[in-house]
XYZ file of N, CA and C in Angstrom:
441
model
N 6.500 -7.957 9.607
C 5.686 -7.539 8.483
C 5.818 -8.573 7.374
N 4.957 -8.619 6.748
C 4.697 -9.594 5.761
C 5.047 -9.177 4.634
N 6.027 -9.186 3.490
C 5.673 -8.340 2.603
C 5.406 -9.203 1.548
N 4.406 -8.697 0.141
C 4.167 -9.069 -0.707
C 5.185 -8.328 -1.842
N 4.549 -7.266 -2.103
C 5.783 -6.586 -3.510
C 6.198 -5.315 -2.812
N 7.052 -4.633 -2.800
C 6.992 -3.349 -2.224
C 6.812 -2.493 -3.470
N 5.418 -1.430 -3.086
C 5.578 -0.342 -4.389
C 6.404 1.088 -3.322
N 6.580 1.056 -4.771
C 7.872 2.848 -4.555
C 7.265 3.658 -5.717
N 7.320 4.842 -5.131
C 6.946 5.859 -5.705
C 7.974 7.054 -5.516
N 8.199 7.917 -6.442
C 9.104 9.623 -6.044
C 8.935 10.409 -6.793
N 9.735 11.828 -6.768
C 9.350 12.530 -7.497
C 10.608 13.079 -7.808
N 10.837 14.155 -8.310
C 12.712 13.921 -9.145
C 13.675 13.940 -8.062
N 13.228 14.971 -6.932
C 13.904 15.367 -5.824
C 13.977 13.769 -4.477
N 13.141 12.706 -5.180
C 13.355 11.260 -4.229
C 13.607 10.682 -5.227
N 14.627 11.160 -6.676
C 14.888 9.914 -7.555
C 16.397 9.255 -7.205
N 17.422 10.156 -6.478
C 18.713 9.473 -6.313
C 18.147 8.570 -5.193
N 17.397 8.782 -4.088
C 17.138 8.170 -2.845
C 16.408 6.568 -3.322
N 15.582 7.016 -4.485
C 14.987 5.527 -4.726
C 15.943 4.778 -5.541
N 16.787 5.323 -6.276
C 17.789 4.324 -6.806
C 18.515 3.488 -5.721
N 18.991 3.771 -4.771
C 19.613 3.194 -3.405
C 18.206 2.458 -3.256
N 16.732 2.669 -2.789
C 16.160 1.928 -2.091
C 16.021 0.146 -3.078
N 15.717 0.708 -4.704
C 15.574 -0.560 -5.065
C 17.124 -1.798 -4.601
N 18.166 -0.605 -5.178
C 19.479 -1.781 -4.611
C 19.157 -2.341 -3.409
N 18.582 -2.020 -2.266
C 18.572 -2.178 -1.060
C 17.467 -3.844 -1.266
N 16.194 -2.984 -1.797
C 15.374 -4.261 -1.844
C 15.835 -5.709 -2.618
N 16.692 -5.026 -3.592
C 17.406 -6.249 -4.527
C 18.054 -7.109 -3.727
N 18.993 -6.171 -3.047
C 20.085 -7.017 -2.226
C 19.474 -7.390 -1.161
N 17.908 -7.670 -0.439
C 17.540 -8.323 0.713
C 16.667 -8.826 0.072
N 16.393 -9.662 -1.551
C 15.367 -9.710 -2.085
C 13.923 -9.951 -1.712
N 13.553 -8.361 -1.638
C 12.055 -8.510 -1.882
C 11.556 -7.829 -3.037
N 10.185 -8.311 -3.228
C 10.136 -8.295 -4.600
C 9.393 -6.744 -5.051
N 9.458 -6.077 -5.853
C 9.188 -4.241 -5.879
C 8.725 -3.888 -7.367
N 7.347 -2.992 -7.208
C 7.097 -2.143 -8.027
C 6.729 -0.776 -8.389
N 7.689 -0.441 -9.468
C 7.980 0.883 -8.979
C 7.003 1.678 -10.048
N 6.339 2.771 -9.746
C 5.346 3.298 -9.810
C 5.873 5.075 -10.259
N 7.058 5.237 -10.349
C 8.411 6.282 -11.095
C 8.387 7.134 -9.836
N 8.881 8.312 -10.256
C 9.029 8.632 -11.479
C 10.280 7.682 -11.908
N 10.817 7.758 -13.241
C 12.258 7.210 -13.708
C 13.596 8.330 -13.782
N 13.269 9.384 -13.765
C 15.037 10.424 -13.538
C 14.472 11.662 -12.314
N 15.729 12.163 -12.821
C 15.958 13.671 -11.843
C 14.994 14.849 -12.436
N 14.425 14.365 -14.008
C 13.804 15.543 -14.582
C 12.590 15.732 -13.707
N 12.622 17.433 -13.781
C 11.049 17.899 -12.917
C 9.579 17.049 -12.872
N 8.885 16.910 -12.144
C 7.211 16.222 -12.112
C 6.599 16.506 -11.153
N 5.300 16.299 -10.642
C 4.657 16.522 -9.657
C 4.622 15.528 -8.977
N 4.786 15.160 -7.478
C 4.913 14.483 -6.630
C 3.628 13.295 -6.493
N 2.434 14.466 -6.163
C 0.967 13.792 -6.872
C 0.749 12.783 -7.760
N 1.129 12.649 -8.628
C 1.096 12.141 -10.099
C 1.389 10.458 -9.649
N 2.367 10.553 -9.112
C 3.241 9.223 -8.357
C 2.565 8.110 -7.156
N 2.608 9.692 -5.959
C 2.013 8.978 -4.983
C 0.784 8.633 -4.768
N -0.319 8.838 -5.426
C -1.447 8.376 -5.645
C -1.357 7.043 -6.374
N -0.445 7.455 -7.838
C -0.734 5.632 -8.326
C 0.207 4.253 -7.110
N 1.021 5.044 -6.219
C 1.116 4.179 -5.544
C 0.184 3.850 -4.626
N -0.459 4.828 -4.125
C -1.617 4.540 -3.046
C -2.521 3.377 -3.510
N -3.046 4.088 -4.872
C -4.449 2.761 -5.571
C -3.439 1.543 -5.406
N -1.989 1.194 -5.795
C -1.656 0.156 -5.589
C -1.467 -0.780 -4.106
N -1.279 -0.103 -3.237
C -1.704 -0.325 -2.007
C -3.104 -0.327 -1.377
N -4.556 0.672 -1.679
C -5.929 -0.131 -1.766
C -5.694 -1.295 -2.165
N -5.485 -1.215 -3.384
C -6.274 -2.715 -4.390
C -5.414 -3.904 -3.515
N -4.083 -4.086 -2.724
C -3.386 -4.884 -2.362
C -2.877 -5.399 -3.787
N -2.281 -4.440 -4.864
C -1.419 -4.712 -5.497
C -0.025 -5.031 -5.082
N -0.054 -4.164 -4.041
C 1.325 -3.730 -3.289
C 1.015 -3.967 -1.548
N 1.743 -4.128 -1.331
C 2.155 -4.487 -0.002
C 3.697 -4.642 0.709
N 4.062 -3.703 1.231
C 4.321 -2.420 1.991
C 4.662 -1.367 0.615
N 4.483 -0.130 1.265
C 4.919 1.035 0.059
C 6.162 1.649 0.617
N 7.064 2.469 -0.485
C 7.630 3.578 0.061
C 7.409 4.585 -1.030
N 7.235 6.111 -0.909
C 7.677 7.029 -1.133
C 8.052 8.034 -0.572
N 8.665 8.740 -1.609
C 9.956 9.575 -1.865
C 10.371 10.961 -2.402
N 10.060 12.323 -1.817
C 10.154 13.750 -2.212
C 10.982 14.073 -1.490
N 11.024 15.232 -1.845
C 12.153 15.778 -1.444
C 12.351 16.215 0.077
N 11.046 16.843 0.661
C 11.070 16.942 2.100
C 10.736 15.620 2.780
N 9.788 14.304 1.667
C 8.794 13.366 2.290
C 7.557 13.702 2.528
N 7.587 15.251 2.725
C 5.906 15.898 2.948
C 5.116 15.897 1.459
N 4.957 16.043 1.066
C 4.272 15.997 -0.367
C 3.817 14.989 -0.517
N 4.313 14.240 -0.951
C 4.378 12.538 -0.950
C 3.779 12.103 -0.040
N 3.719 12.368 1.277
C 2.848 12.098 2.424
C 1.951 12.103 2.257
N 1.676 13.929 2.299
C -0.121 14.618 2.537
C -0.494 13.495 1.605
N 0.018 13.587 0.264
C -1.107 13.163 -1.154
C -1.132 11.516 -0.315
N -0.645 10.511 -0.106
C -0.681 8.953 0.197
C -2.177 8.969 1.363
N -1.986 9.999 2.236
C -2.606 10.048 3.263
C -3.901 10.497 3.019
N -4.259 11.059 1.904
C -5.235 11.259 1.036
C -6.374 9.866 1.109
N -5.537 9.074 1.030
C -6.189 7.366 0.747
C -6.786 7.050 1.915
N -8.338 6.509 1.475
C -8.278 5.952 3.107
C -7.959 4.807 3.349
N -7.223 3.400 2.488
C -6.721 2.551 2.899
C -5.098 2.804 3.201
N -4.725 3.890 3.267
C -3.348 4.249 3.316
C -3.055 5.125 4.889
N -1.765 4.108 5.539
C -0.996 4.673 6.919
C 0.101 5.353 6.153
N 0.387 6.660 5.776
C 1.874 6.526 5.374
C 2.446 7.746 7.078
N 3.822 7.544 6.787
C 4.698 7.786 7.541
C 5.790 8.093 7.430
N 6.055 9.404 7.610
C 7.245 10.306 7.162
C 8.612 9.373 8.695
N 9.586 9.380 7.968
C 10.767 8.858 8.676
C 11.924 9.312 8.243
N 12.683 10.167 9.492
C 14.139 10.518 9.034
C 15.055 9.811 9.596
N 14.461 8.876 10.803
C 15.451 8.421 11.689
C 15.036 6.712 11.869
N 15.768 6.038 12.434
C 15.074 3.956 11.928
C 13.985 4.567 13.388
N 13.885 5.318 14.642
C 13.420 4.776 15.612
C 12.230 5.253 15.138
N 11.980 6.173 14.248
C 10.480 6.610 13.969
C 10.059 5.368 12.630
N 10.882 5.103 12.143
C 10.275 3.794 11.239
C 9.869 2.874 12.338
N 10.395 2.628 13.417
C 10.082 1.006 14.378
C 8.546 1.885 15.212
N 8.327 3.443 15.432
C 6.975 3.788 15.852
C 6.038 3.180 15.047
N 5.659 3.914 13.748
C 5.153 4.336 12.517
C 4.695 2.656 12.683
N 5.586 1.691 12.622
C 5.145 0.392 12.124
C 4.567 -0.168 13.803
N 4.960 0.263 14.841
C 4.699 -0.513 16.286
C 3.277 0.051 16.755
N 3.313 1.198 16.539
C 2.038 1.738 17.005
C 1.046 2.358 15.626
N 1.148 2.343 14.586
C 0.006 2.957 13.833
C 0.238 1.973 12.642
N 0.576 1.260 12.573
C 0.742 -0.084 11.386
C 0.820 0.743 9.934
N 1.650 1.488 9.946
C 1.909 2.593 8.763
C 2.235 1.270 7.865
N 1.701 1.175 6.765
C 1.690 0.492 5.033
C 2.547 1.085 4.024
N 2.744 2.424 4.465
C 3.916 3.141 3.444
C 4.987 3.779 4.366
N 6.214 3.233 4.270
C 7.084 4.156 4.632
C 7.186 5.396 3.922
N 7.631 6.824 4.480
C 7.838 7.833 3.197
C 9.248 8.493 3.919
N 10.314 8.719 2.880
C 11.344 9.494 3.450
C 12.086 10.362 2.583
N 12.627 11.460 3.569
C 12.878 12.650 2.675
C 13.956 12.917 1.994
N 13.881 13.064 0.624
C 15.461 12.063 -0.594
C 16.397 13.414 -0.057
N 16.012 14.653 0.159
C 16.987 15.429 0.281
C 17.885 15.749 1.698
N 17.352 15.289 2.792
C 17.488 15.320 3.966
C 18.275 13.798 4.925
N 18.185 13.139 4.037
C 18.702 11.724 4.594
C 19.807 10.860 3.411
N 20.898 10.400 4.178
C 21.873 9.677 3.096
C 21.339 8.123 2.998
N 21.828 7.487 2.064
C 21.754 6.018 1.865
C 22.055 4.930 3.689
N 22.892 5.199 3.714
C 23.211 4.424 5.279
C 21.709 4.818 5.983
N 21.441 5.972 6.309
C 20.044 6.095 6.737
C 19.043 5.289 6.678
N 18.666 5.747 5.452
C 17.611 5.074 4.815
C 17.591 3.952 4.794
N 18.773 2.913 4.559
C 18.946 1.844 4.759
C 18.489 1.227 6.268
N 18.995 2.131 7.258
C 18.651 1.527 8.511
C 17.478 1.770 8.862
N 16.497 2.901 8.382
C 15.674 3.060 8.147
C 14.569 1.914 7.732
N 14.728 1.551 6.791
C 14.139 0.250 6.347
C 14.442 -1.211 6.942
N 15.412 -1.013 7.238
C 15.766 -2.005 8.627
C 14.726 -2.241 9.570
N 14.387 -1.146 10.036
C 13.496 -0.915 11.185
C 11.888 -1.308 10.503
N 11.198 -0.274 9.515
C 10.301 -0.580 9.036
C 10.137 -2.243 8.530
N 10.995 -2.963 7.925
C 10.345 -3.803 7.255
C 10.553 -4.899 8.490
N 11.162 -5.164 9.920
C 11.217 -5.596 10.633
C 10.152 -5.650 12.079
N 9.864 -4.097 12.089
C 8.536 -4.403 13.416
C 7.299 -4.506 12.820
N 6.787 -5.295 13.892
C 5.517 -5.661 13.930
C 4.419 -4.833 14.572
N 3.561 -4.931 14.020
C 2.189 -3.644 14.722
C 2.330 -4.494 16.102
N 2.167 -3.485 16.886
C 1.747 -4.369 18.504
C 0.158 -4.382 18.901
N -0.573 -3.676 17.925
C -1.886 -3.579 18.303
C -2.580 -3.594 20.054
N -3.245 -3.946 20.263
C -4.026 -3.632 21.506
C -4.742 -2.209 21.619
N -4.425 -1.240 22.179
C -4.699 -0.185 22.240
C -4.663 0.685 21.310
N -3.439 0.346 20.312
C -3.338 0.934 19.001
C -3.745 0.610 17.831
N -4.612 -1.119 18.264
C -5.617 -0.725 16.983
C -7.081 -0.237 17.553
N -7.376 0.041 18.306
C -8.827 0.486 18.518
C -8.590 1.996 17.632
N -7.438 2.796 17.835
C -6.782 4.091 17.440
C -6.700 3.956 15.904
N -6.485 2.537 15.492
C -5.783 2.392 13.806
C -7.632 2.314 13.312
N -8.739 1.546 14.023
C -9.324 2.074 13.845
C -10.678 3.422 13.573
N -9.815 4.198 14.152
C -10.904 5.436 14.408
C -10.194 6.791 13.177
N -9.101 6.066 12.175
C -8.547 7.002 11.142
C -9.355 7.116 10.410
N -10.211 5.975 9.652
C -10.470 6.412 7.906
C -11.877 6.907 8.457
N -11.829 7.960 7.739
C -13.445 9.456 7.560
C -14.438 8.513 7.379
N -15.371 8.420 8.043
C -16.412 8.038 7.740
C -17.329 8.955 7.317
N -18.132 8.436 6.354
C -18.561 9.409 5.366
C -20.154 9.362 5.150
């Protein structure tokens, strides 16, 4: 994967999880913009993962992650987008799917359900495979609604 900036997005319940992810990106420097929330205080998940999405349309951003508390929230709303693959991951082998077969653009993982070592290997996996396309992009293309 190529990355340009990574945007991150969460919501209070993915704010300890994104504090670990920026260290993570720091310490393998790639370069990240974060799109909040900024603490543990309450917000709507929505609010977040959408301004990360437009940042991923526009190719502000390139790869995303966000971050709720199950990962579902944060999902549905990303998946909302039609330039947006996101992809819920609790485990690295579903990050190495997500990116091998459906060229998922946002990782999303769940801040309450997964520790730092995780997530870490987690992103291991994501920011390392490559789409394998063939069969799975004829599939990558038959997602966005045509309207």
């Amino acid at each position: 994967m190529e990355i340009k900036t990574v945007g991150i997005a969460c919501d209070h319940a993915g704010y300890a999880l994104k504090k670990y992810v920026i260290q993570y990106l720091e310490e393998h420097g790639y370069p990240y913009k974060d799109y909040g929330t900024w603490s543990d205080a309450s917000v709507d998940y929505p609010d977040y993962g959408h301004a990360l999405a437009e940042g991923i349309e526009s190719g502000e951003v390139y790869p995303g992650i966000g971050i709720c508390g199950s990962g579902e929230g944060i999902s549905i709303t990303l998946n909302k987008h039609q330039g947006v693959r996101a992809g819920l991951c609790w485990m690295p082998e579903i990050a190495h799917l997500i990116r091998q077969h459906n060229d998922a653009n946002v990782l999303v993982m769940p801040g309450r359900f997964i520790d730092n070592k995780t997530a870490g290997k987690i992103m291991d996996e994501f920011f390392t495979t490559t789409f394998e396309g063939g069969r799975h992009q004829r599939r990558i293309e038959k997602i966005p609604v045509q309207g």
